[in-house]
Short mmCIF file of N, CA and C in Angstrom, two decimals:
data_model
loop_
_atom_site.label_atom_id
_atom_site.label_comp_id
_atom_site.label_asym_id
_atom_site.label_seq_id
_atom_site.Cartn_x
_atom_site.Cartn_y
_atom_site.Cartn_z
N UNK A 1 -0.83 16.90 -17.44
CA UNK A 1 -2.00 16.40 -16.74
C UNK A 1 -1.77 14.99 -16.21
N UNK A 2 -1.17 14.52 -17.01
CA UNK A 2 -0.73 13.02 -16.56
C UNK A 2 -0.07 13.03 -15.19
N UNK A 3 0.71 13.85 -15.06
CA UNK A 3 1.59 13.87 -13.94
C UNK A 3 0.93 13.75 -12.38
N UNK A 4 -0.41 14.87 -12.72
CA UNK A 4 -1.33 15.27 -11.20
C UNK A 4 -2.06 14.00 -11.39
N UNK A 5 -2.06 13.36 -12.27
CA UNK A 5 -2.96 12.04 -11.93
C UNK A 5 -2.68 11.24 -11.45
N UNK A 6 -1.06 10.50 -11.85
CA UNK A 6 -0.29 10.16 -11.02
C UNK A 6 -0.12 10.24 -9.90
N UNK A 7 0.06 11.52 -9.39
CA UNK A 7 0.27 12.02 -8.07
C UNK A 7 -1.16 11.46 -7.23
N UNK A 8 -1.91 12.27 -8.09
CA UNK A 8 -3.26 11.60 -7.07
C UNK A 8 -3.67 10.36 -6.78
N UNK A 9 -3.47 9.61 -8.46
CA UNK A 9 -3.39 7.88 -7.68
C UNK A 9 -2.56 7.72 -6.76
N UNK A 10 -1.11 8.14 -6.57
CA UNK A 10 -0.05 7.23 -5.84
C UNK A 10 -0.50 7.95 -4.41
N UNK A 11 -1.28 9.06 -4.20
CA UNK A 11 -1.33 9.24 -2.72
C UNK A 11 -2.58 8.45 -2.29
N UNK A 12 -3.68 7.93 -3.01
CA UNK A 12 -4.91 7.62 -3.20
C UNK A 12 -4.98 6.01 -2.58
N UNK A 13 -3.56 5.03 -3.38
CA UNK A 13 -2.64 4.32 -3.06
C UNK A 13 -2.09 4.08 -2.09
N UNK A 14 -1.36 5.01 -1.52
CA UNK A 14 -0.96 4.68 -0.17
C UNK A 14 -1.48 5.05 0.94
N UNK A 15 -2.88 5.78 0.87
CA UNK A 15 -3.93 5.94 1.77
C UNK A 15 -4.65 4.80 1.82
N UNK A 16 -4.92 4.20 1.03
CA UNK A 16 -6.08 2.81 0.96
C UNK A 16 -5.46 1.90 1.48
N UNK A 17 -3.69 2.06 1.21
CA UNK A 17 -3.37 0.59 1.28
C UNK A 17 -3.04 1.01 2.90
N UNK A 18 -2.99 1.96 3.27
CA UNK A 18 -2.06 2.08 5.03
C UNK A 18 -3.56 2.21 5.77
N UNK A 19 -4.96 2.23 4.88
CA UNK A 19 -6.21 2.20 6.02
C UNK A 19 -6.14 0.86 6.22
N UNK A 20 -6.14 0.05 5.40
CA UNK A 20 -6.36 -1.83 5.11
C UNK A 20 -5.35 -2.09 6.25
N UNK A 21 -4.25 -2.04 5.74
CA UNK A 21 -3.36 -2.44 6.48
C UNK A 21 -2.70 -2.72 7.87
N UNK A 22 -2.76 -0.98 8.18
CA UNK A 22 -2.37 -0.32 9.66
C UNK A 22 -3.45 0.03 10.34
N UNK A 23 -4.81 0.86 10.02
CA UNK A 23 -5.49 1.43 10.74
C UNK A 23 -7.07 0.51 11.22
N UNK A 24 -7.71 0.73 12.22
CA UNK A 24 -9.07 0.23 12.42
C UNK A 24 -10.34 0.90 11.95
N UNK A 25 -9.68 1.41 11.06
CA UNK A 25 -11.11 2.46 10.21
C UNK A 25 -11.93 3.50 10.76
N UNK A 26 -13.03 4.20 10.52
CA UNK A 26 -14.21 4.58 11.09
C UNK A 26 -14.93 3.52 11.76
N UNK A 27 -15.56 4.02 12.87
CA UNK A 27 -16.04 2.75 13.63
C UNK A 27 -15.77 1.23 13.15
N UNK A 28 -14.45 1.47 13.61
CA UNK A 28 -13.51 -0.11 13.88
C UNK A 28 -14.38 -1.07 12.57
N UNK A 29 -14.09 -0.42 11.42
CA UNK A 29 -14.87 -1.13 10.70
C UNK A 29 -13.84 -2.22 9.56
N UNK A 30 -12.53 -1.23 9.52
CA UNK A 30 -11.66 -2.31 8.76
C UNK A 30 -11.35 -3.52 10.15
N UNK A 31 -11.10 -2.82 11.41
CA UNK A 31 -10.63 -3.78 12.95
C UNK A 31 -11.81 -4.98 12.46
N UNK A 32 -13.02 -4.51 11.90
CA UNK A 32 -13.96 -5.91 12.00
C UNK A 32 -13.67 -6.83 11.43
N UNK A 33 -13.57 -6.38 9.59
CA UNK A 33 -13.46 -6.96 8.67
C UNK A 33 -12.03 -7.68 8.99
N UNK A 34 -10.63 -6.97 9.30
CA UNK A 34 -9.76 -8.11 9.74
C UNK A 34 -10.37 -9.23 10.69
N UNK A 35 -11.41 -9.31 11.53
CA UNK A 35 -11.51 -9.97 12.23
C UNK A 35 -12.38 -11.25 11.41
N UNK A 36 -13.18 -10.62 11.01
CA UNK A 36 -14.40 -11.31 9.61
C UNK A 36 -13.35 -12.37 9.07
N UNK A 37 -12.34 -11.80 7.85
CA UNK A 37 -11.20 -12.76 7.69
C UNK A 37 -10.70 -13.81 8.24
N UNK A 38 -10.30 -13.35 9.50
CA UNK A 38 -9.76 -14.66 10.21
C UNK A 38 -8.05 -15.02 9.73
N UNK A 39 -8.04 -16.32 9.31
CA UNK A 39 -6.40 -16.69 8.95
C UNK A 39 -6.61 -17.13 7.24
N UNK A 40 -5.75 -16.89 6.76
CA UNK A 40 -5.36 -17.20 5.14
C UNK A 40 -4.92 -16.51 4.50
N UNK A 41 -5.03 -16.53 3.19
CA UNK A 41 -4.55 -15.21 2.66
C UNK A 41 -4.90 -13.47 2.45
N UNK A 42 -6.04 -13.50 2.31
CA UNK A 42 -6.78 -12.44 2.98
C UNK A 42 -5.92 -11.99 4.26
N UNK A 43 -5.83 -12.45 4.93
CA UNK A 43 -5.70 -11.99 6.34
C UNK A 43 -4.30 -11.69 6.32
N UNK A 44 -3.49 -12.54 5.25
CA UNK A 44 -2.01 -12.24 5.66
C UNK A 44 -1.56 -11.34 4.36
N UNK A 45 -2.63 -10.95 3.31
CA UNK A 45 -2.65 -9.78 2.56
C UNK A 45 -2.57 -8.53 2.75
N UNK A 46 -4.14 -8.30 4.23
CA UNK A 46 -4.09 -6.97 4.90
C UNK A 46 -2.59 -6.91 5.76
N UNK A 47 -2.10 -7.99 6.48
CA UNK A 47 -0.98 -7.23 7.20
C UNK A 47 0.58 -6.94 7.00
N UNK A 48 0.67 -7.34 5.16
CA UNK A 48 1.55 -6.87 4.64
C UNK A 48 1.00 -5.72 3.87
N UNK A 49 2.27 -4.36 4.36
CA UNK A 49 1.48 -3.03 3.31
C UNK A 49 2.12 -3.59 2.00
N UNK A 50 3.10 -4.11 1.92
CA UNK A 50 3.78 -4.30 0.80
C UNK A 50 3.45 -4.79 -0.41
N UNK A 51 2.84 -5.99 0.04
CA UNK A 51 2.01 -6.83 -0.99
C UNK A 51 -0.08 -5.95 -1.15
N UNK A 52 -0.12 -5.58 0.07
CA UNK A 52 -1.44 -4.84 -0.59
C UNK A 52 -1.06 -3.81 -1.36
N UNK A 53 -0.14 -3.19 -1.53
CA UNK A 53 -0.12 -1.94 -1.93
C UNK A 53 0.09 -2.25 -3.81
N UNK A 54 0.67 -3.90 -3.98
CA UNK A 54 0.16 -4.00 -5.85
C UNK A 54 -0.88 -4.27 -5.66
N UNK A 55 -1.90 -4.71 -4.89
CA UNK A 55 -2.84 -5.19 -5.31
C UNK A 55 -4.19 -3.78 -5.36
N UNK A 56 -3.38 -3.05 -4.56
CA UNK A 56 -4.10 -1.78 -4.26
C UNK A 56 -4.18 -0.17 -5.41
N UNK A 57 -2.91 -1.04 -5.82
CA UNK A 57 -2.45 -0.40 -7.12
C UNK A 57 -3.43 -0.51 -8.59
N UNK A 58 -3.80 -1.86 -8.91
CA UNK A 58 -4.27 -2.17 -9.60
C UNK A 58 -5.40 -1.16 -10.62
N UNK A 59 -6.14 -1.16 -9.52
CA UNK A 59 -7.19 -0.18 -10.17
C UNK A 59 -7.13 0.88 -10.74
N UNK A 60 -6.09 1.46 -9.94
CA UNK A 60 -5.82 2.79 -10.28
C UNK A 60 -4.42 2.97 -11.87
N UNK A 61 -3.73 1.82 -11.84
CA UNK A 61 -3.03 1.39 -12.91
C UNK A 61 -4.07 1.20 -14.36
N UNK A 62 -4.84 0.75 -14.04
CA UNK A 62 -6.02 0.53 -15.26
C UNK A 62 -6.67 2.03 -15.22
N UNK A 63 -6.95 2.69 -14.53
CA UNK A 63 -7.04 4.71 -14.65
C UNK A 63 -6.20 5.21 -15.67
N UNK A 64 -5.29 4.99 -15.16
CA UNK A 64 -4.31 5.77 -15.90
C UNK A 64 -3.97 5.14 -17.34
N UNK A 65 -3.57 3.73 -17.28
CA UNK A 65 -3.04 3.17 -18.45
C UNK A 65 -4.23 3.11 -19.94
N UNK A 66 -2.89 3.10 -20.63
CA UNK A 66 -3.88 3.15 -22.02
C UNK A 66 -3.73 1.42 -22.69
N UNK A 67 -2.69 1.28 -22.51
CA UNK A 67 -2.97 -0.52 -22.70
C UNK A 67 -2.15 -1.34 -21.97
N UNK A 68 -2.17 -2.82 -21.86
CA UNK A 68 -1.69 -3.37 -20.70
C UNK A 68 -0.33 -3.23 -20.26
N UNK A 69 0.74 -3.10 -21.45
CA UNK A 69 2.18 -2.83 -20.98
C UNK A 69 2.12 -1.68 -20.09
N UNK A 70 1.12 -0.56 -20.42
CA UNK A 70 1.46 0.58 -19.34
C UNK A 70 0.94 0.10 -18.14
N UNK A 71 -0.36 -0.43 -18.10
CA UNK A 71 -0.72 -1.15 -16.58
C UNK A 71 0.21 -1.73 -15.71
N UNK A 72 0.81 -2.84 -16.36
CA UNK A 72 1.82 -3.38 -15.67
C UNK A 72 2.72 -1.95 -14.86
N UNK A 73 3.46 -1.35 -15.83
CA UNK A 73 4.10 -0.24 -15.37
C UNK A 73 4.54 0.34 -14.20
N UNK A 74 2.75 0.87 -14.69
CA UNK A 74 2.34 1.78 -13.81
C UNK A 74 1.63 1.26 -12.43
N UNK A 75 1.23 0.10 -12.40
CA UNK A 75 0.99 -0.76 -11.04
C UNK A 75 1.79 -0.60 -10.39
N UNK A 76 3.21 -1.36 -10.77
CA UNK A 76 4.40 -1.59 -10.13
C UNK A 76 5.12 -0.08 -9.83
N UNK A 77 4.83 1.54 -10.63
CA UNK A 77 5.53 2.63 -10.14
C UNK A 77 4.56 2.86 -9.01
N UNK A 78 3.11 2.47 -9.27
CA UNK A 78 2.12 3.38 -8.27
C UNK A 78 2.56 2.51 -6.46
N UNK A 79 2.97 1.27 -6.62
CA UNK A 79 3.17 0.41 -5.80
C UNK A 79 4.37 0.59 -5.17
N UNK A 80 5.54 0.46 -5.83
CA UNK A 80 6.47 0.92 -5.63
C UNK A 80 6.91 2.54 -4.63
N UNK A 81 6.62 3.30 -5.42
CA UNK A 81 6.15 4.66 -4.95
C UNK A 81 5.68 5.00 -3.52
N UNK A 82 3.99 3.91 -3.26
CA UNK A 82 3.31 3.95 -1.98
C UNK A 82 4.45 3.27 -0.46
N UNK A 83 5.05 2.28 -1.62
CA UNK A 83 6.51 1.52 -0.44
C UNK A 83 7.15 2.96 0.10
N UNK A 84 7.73 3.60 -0.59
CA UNK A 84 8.59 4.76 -0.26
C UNK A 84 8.34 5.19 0.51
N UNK A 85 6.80 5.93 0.13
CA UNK A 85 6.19 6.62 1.16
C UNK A 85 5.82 6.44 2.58
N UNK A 86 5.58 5.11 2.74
CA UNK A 86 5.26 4.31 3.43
C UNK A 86 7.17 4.02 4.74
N UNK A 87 7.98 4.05 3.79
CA UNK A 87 9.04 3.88 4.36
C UNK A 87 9.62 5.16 5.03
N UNK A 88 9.37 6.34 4.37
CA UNK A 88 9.47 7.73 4.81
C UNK A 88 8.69 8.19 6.27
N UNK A 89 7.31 7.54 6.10
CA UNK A 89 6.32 7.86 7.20
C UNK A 89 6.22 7.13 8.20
N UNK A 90 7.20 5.72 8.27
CA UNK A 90 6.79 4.78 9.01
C UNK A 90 7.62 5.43 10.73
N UNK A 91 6.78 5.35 11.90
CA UNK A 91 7.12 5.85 13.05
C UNK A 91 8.00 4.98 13.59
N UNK A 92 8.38 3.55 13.23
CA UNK A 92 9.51 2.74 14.11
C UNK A 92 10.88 2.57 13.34
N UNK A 93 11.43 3.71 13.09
CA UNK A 93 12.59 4.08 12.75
C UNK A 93 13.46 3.22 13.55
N UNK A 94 13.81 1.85 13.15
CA UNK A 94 15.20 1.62 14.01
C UNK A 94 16.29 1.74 13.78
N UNK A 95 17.07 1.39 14.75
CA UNK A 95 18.14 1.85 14.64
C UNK A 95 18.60 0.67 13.47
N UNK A 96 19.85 0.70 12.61
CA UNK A 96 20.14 -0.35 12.10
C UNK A 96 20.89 -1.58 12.82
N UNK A 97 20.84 -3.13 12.62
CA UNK A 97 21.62 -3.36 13.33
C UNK A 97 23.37 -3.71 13.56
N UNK A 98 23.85 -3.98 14.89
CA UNK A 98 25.25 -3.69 14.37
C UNK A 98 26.36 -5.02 14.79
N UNK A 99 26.38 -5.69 14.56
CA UNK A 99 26.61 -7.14 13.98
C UNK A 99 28.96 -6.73 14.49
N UNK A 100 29.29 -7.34 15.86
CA UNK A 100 30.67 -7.74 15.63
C UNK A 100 31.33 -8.79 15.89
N UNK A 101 32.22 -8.92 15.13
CA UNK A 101 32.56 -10.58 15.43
C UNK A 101 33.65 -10.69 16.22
#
């Protein structure tokens, strides 16, 4: 059972963190709230998925965990994890670059 829970946080995870992040919501409502923000950290929170995605983690790390060593854990697998996914799905595949001297 643990396992589907997992699963469901870490997709739960990288849905929340790629709406924040990448998308303008239902009626442009995250587009607002980035705008609401403005400049600071907030603002430079939403446009890294990387760093929202521990912070996005969080909650769902305290779901699952039974005491804080597993939180930690499991933040950092649920976070970790959403990166992957995130790296798998991302549409600007470049090329690598190619460096001669």
């Amino acid at each position: 059972m643990l396992y589907f829970q997992f699963a469901v946080a870490l997709l739960a995870v990288w849905r929340i963190t790629h709406l924040l992040s990448k998308e303008d919501g239902p009626f442009d409502l995250i587009f607002n709230l980035r705008k609401k923000i403005g400049q600071g950290f907030f603002a430079t929170l939403l446009d890294c998925f990387y760093c929202l995605s521990i912070w996005t983690a969080i909650p769902f790390a305290i779901w699952l965990a039974s005491n804080f060593i597993e939180g930690i854990i499991y933040s950092l697998a649920l976070s970790g994890a959403a990166c992957v996914i995130e790296k798998l799905t991302n549409k600007q595949n470049k090329p690598p670059q190619y460096f001669e001297d």
